PDB file of N, CA, C and O in Angstrom:
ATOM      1  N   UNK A   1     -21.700  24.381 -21.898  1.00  0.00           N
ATOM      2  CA  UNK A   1     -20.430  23.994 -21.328  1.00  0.00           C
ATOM      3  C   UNK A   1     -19.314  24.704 -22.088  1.00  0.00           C
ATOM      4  O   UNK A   1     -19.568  24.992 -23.258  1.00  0.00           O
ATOM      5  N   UNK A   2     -18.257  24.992 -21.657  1.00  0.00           N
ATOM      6  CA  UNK A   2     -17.171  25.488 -21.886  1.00  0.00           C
ATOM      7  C   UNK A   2     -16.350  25.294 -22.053  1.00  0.00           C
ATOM      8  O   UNK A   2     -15.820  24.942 -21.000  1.00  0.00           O
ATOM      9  N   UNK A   3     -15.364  25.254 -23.239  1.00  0.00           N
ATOM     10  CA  UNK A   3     -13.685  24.557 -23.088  1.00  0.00           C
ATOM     11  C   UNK A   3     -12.719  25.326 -22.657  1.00  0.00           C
ATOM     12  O   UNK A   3     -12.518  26.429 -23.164  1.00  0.00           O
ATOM     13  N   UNK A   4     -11.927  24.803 -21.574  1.00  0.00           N
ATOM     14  CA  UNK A   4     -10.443  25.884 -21.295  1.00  0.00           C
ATOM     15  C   UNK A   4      -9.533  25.002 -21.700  1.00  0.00           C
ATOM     16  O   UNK A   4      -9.250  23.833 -21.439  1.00  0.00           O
ATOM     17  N   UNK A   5      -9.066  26.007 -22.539  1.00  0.00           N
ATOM     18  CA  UNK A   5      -7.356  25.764 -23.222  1.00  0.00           C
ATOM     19  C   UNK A   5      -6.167  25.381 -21.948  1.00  0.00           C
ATOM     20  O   UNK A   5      -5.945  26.381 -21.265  1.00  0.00           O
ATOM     21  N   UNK A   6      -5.636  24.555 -21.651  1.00  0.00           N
ATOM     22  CA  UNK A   6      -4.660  24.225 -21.254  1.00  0.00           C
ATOM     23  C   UNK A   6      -3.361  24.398 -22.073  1.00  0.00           C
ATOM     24  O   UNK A   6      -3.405  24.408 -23.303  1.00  0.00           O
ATOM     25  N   UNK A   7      -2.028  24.554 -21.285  1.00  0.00           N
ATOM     26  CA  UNK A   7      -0.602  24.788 -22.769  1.00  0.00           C
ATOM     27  C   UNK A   7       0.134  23.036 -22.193  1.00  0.00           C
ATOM     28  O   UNK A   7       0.722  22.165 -22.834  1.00  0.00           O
ATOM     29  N   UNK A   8      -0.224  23.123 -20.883  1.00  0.00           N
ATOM     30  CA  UNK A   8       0.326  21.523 -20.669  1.00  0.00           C
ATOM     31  C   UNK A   8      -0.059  20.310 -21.202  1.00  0.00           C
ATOM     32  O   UNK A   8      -0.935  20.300 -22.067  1.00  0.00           O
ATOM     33  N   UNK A   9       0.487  19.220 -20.801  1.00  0.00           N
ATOM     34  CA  UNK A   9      -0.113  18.141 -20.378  1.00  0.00           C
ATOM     35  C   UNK A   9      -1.470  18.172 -19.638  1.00  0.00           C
ATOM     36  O   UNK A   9      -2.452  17.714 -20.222  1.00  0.00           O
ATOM     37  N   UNK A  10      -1.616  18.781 -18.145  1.00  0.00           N
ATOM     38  CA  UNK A  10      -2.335  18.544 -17.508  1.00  0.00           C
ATOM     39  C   UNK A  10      -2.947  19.457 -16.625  1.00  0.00           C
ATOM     40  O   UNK A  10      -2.857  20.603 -17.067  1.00  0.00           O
ATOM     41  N   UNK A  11      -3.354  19.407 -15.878  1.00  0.00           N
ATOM     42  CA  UNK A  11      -3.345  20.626 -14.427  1.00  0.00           C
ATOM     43  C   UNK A  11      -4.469  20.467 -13.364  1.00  0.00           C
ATOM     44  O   UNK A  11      -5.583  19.944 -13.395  1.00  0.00           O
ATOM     45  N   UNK A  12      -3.622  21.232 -12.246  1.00  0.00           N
ATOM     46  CA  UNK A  12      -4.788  20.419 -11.184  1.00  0.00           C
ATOM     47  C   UNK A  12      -5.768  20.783 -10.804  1.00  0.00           C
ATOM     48  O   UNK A  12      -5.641  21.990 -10.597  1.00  0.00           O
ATOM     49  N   UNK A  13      -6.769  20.451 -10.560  1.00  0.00           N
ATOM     50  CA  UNK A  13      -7.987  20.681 -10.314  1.00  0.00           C
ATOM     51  C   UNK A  13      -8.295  21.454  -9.517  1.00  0.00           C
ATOM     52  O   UNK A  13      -9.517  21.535  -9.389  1.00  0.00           O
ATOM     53  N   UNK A  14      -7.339  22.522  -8.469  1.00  0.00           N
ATOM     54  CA  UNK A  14      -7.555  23.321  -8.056  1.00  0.00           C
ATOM     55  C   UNK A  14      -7.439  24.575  -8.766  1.00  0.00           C
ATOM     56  O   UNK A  14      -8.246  25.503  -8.700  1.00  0.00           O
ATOM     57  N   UNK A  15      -6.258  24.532  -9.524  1.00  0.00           N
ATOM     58  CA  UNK A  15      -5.764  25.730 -10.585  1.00  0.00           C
ATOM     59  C   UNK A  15      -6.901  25.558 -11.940  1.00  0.00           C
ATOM     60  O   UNK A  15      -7.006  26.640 -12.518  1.00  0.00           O
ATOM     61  N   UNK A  16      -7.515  24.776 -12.386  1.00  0.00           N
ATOM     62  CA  UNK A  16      -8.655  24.284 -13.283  1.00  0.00           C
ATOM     63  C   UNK A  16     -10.240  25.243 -12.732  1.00  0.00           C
ATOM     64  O   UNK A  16     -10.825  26.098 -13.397  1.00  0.00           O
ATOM     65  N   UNK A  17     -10.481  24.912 -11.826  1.00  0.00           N
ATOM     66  CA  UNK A  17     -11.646  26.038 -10.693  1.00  0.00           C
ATOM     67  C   UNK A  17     -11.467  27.225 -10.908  1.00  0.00           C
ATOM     68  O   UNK A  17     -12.359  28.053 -11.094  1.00  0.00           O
ATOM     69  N   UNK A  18      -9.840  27.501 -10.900  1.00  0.00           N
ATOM     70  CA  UNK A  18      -9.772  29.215 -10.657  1.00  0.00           C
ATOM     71  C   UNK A  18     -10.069  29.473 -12.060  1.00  0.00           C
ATOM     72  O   UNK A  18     -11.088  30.097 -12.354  1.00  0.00           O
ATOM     73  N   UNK A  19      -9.048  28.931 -13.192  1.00  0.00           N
ATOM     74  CA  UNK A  19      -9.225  29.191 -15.106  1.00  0.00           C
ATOM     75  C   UNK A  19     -10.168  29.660 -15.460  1.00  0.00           C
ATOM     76  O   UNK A  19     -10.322  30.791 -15.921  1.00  0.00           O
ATOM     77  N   UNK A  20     -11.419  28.315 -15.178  1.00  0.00           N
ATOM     78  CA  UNK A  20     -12.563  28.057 -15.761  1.00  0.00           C
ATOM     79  C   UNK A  20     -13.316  29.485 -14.944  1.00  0.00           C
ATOM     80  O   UNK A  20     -14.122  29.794 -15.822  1.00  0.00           O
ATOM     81  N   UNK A  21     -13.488  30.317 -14.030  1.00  0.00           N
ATOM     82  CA  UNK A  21     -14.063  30.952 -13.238  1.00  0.00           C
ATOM     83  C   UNK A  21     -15.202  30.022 -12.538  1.00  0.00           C
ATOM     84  O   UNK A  21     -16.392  30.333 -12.493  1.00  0.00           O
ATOM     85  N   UNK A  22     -14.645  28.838 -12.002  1.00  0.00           N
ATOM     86  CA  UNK A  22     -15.767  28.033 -11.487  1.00  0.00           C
ATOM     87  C   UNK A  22     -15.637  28.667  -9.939  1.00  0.00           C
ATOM     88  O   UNK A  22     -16.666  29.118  -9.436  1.00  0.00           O
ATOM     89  N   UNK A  23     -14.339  28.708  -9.153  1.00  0.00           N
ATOM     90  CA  UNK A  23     -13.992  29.518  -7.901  1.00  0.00           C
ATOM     91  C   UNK A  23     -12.939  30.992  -8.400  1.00  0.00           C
ATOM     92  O   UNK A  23     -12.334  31.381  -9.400  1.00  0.00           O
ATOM     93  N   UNK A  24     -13.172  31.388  -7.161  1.00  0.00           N
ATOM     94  CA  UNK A  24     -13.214  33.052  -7.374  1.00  0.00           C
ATOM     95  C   UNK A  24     -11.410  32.980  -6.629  1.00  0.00           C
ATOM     96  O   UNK A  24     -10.609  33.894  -6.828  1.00  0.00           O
ATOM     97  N   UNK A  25     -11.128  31.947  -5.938  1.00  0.00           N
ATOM     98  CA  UNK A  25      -9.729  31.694  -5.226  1.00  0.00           C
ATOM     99  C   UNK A  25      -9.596  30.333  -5.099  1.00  0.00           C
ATOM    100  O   UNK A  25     -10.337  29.394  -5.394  1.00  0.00           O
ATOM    101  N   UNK A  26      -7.914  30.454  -4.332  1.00  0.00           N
ATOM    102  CA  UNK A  26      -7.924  29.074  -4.073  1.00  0.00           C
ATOM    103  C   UNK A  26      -8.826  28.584  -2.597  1.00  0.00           C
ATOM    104  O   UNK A  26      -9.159  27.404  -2.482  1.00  0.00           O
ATOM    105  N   UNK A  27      -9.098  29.387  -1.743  1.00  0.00           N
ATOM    106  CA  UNK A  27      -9.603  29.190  -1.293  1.00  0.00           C
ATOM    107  C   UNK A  27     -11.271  28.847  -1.169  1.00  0.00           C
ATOM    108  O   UNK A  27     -11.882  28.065  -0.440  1.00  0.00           O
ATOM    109  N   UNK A  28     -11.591  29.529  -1.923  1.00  0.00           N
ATOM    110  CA  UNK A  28     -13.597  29.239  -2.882  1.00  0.00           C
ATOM    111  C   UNK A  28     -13.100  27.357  -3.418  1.00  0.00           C
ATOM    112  O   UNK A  28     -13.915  26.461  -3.196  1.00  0.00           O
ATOM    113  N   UNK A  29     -11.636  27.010  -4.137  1.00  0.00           N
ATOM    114  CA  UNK A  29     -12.225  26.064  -4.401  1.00  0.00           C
ATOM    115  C   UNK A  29     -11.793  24.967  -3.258  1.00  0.00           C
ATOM    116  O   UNK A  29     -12.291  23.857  -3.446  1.00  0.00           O
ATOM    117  N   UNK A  30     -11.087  25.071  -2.293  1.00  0.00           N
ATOM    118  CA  UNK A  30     -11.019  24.393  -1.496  1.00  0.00           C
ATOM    119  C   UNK A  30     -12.358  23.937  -0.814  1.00  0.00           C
ATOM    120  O   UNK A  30     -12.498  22.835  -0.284  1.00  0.00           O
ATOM    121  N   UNK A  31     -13.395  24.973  -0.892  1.00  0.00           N
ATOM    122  CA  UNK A  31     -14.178  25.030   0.100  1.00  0.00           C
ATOM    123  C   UNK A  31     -15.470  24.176  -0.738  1.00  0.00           C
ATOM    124  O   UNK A  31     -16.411  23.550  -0.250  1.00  0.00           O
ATOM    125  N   UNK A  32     -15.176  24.373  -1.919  1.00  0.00           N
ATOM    126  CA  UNK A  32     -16.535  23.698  -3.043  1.00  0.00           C
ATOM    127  C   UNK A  32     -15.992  22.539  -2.831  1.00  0.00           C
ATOM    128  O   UNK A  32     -16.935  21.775  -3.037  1.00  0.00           O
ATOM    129  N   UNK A  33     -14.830  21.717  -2.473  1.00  0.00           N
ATOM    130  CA  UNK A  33     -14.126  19.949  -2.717  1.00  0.00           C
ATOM    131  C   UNK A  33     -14.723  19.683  -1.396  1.00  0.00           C
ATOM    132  O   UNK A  33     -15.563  18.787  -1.323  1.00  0.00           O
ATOM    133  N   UNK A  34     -14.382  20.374  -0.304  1.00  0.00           N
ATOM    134  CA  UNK A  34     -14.617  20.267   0.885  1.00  0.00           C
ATOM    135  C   UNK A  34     -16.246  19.774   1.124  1.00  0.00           C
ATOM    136  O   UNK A  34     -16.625  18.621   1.333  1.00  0.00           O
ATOM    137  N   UNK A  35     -16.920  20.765   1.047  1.00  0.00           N
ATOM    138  CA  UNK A  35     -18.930  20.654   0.258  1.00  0.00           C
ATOM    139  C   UNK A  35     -18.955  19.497  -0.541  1.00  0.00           C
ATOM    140  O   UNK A  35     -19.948  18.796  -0.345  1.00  0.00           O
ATOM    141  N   UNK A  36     -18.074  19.044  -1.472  1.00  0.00           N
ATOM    142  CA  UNK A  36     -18.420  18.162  -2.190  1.00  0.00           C
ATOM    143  C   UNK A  36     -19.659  18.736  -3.292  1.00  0.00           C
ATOM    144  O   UNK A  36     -20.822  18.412  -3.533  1.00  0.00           O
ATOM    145  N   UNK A  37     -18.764  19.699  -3.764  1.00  0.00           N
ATOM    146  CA  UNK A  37     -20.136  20.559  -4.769  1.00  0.00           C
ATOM    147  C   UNK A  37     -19.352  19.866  -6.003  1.00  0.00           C
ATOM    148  O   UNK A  37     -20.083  19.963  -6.988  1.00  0.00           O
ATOM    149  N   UNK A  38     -17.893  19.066  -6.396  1.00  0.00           N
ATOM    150  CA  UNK A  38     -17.515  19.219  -7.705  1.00  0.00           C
ATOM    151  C   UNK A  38     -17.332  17.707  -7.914  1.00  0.00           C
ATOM    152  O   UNK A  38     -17.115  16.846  -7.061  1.00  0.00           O
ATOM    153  N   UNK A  39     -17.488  17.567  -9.422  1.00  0.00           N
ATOM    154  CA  UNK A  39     -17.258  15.887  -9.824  1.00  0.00           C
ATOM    155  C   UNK A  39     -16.451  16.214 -11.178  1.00  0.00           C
ATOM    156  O   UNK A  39     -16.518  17.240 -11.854  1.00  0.00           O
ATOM    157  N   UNK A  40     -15.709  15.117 -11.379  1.00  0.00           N
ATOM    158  CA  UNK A  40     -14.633  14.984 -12.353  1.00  0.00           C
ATOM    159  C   UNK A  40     -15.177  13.985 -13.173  1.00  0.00           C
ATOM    160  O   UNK A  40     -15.473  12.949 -12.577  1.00  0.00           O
ATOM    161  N   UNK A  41     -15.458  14.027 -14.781  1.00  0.00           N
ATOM    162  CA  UNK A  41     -16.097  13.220 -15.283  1.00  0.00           C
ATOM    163  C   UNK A  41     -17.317  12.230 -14.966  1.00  0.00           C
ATOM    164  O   UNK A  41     -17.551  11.109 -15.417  1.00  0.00           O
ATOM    165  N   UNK A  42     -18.056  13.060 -13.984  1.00  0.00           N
ATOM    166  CA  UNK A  42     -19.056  12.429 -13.192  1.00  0.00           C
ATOM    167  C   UNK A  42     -19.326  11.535 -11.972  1.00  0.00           C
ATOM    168  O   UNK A  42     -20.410  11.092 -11.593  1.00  0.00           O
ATOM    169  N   UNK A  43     -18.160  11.376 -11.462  1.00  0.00           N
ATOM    170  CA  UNK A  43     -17.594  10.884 -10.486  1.00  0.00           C
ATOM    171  C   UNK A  43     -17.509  12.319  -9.007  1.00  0.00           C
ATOM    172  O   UNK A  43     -17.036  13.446  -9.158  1.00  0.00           O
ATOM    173  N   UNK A  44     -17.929  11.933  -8.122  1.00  0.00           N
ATOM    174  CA  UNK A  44     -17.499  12.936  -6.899  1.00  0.00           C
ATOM    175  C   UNK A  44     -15.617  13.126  -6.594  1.00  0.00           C
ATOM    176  O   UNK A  44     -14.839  12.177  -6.504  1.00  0.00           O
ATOM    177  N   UNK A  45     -15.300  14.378  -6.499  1.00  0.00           N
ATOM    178  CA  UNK A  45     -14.050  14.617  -6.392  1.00  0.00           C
ATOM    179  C   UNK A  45     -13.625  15.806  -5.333  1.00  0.00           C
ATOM    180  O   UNK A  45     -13.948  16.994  -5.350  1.00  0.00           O
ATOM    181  N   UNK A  46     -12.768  15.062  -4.380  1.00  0.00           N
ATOM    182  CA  UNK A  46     -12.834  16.358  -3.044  1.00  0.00           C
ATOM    183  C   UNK A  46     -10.786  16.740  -3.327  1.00  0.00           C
ATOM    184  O   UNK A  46     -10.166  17.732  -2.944  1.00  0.00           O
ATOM    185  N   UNK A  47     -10.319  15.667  -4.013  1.00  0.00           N
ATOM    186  CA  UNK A  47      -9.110  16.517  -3.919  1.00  0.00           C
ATOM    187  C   UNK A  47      -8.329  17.603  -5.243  1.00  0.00           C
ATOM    188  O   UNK A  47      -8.238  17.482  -6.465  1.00  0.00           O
ATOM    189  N   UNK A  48      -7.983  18.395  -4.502  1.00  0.00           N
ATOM    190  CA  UNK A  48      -7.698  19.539  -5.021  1.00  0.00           C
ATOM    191  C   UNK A  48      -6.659  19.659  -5.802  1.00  0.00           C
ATOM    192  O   UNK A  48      -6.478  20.541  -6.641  1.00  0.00           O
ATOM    193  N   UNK A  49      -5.565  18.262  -5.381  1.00  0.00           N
ATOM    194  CA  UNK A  49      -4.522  17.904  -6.417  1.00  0.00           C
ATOM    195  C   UNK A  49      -4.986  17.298  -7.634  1.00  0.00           C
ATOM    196  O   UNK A  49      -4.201  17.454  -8.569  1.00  0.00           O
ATOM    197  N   UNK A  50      -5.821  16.783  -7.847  1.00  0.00           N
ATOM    198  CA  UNK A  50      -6.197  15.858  -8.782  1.00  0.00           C
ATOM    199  C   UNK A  50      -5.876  16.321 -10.173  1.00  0.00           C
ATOM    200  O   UNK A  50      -6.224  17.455 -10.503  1.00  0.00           O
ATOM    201  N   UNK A  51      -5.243  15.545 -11.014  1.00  0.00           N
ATOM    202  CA  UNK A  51      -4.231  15.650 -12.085  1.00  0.00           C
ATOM    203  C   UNK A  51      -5.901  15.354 -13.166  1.00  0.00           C
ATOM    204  O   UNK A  51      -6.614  14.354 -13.245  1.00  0.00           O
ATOM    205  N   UNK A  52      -6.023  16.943 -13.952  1.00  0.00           N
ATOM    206  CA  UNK A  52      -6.858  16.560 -15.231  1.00  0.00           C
ATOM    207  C   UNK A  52      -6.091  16.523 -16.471  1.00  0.00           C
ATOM    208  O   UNK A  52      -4.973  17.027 -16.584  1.00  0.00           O
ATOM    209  N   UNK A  53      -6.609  16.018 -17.237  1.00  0.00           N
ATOM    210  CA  UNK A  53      -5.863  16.251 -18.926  1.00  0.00           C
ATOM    211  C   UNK A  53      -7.155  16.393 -19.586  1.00  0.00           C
ATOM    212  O   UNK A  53      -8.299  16.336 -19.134  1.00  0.00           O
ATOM    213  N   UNK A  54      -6.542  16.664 -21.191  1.00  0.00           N
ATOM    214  CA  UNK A  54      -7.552  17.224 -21.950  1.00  0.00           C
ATOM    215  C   UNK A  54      -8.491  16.377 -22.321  1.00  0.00           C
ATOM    216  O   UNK A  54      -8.142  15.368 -22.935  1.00  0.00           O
ATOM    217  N   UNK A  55      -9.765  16.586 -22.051  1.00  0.00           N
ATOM    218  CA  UNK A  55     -11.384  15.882 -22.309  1.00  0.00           C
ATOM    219  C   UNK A  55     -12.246  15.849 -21.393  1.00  0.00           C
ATOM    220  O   UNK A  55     -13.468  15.917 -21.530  1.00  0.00           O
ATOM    221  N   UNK A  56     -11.151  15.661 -19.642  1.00  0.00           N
ATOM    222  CA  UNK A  56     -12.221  15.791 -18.586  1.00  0.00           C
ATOM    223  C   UNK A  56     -13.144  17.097 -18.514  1.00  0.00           C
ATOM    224  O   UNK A  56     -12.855  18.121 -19.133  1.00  0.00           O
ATOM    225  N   UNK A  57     -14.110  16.992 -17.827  1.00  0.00           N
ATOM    226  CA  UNK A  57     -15.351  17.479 -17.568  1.00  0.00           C
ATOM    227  C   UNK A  57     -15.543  17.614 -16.262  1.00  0.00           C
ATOM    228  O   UNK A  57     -15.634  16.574 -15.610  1.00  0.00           O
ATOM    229  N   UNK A  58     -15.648  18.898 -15.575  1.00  0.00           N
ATOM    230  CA  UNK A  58     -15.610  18.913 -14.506  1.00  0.00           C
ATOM    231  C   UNK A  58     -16.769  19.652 -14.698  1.00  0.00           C
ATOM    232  O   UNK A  58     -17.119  20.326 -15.667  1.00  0.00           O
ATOM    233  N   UNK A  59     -17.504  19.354 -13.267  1.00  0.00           N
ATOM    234  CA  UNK A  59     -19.415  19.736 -12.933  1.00  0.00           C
ATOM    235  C   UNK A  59     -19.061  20.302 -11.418  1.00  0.00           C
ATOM    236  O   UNK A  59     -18.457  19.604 -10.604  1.00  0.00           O
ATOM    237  N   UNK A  60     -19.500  21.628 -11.141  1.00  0.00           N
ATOM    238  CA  UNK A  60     -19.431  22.436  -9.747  1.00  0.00           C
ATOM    239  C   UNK A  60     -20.810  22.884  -9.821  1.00  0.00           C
ATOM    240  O   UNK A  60     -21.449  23.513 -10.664  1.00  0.00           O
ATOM    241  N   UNK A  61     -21.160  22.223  -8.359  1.00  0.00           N
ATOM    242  CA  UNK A  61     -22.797  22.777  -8.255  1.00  0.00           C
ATOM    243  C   UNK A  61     -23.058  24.692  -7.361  1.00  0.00           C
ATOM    244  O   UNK A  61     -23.108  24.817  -6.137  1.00  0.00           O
ATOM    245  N   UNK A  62     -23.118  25.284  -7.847  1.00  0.00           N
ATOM    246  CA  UNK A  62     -22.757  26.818  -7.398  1.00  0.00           C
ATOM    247  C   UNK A  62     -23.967  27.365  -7.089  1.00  0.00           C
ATOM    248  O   UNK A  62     -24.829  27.365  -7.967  1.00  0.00           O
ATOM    249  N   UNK A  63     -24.150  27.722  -6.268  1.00  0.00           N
ATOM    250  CA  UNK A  63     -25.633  28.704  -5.648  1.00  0.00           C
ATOM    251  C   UNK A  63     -26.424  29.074  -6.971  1.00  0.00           C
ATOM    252  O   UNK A  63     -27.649  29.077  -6.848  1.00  0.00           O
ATOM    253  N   UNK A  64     -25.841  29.429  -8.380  1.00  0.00           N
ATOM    254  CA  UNK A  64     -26.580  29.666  -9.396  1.00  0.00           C
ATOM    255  C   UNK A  64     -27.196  28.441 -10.364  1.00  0.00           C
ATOM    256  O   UNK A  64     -28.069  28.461 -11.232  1.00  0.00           O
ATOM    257  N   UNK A  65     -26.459  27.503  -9.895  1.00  0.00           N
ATOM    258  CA  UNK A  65     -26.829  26.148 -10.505  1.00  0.00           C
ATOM    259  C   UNK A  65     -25.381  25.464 -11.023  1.00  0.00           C
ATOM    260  O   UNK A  65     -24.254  25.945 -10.897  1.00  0.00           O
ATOM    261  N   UNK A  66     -25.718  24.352 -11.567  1.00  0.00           N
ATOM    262  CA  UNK A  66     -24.809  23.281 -12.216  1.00  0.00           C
ATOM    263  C   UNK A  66     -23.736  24.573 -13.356  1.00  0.00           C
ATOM    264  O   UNK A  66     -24.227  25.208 -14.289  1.00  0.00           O
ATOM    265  N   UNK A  67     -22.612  24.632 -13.014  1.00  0.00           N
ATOM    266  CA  UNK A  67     -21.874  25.172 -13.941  1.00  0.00           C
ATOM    267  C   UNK A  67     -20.986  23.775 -14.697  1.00  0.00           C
ATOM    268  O   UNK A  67     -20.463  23.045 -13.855  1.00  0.00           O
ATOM    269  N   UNK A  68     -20.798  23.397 -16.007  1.00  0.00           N
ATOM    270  CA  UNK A  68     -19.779  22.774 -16.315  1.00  0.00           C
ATOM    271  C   UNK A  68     -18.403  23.268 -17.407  1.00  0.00           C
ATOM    272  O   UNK A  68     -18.644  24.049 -18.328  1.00  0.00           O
ATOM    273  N   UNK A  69     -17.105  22.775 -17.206  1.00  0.00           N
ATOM    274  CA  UNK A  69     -16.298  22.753 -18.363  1.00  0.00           C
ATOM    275  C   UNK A  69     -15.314  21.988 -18.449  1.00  0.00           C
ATOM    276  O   UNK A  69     -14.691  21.547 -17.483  1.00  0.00           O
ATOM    277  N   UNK A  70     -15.058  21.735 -19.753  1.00  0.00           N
ATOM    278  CA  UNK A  70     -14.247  20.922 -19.950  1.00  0.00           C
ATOM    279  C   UNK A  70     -12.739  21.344 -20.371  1.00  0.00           C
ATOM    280  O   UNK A  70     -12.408  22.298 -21.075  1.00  0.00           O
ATOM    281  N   UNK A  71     -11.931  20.389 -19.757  1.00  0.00           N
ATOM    282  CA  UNK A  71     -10.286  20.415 -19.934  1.00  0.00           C
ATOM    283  C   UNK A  71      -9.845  20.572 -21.845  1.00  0.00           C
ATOM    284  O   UNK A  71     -10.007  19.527 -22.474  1.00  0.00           O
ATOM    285  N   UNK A  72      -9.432  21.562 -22.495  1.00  0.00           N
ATOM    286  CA  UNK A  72      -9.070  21.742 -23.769  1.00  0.00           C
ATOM    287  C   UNK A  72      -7.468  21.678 -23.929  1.00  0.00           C
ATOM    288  O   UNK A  72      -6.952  21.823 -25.037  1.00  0.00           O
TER     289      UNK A  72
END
Protein backbone atom coordinates (compact mmCIF):
# COMPACT_ATOMS: atom_id res chain seq x y z
CA UNK A 1 0.00 0.00 0.00
CA UNK A 2 0.96 3.44 -0.62
CA UNK A 3 0.85 6.86 1.05
CA UNK A 4 -0.10 10.12 -0.94
CA UNK A 5 0.91 13.29 0.54
CA UNK A 6 -1.91 15.64 0.61
CA UNK A 7 -0.91 19.83 1.36
CA UNK A 8 -4.69 20.22 2.58
CA UNK A 9 -6.99 19.35 4.96
CA UNK A 10 -8.65 17.02 2.70
CA UNK A 11 -9.57 16.07 -0.92
CA UNK A 12 -12.01 14.41 -2.91
CA UNK A 13 -12.11 11.22 -3.83
CA UNK A 14 -12.23 11.82 -7.28
CA UNK A 15 -9.00 14.05 -7.42
CA UNK A 16 -7.48 11.18 -4.74
CA UNK A 17 -7.98 8.27 -7.90
CA UNK A 18 -6.24 10.51 -10.26
CA UNK A 19 -2.92 11.33 -7.37
CA UNK A 20 -2.71 7.93 -6.26
CA UNK A 21 -2.63 6.64 -10.17
CA UNK A 22 -5.59 4.48 -9.14
CA UNK A 23 -7.63 6.19 -12.48
CA UNK A 24 -5.91 7.36 -15.48
CA UNK A 25 -8.85 10.51 -15.63
CA UNK A 26 -11.62 11.90 -14.26
CA UNK A 27 -13.46 10.08 -16.21
CA UNK A 28 -11.71 6.23 -15.45
CA UNK A 29 -12.71 7.30 -11.97
CA UNK A 30 -16.15 8.10 -12.48
CA UNK A 31 -16.57 4.95 -14.15
CA UNK A 32 -14.70 2.65 -11.25
CA UNK A 33 -17.61 4.56 -8.45
CA UNK A 34 -20.11 3.89 -11.02
CA UNK A 35 -18.84 -0.30 -11.15
CA UNK A 36 -18.60 0.06 -7.64
CA UNK A 37 -14.89 -1.18 -7.93
CA UNK A 38 -13.82 1.44 -4.88
CA UNK A 39 -14.32 1.42 -0.96
CA UNK A 40 -13.29 4.07 1.49
CA UNK A 41 -11.96 2.60 4.64
CA UNK A 42 -13.69 -0.57 3.75
CA UNK A 43 -16.92 0.52 3.29
CA UNK A 44 -18.39 0.64 -0.58
CA UNK A 45 -18.16 4.23 -2.01
CA UNK A 46 -19.79 5.43 -5.42
CA UNK A 47 -19.49 9.19 -4.78
CA UNK A 48 -16.92 11.03 -6.32
CA UNK A 49 -17.28 14.06 -4.01
CA UNK A 50 -16.54 12.31 -1.02
CA UNK A 51 -14.39 14.44 1.36
CA UNK A 52 -11.07 12.15 2.53
CA UNK A 53 -8.56 13.33 5.18
CA UNK A 54 -5.42 11.97 6.28
CA UNK A 55 -5.50 8.04 7.33
CA UNK A 56 -8.31 6.96 4.98
CA UNK A 57 -7.63 4.00 2.87
CA UNK A 58 -9.04 3.72 -0.20
CA UNK A 59 -9.25 -0.05 -2.04
CA UNK A 60 -9.99 0.06 -6.15
CA UNK A 61 -10.49 -3.33 -7.54
CA UNK A 62 -8.61 -2.85 -11.19
CA UNK A 63 -8.40 -5.58 -13.91
CA UNK A 64 -4.80 -6.16 -12.30
CA UNK A 65 -6.13 -6.77 -8.91
CA UNK A 66 -6.88 -5.01 -5.51
CA UNK A 67 -4.74 -1.76 -5.70
CA UNK A 68 -4.69 0.18 -2.23
CA UNK A 69 -3.58 3.75 -0.72
CA UNK A 70 -3.77 5.66 1.81
CA UNK A 71 -4.61 9.52 2.39
CA UNK A 72 -0.99 11.13 3.89
Amino acid sequence: MITVPITDDSIRLGQFLKLANLAESGAHARALLDDGAVTVNGEDETRRGRQLVKGDVVEVDLPGGYEEATVG
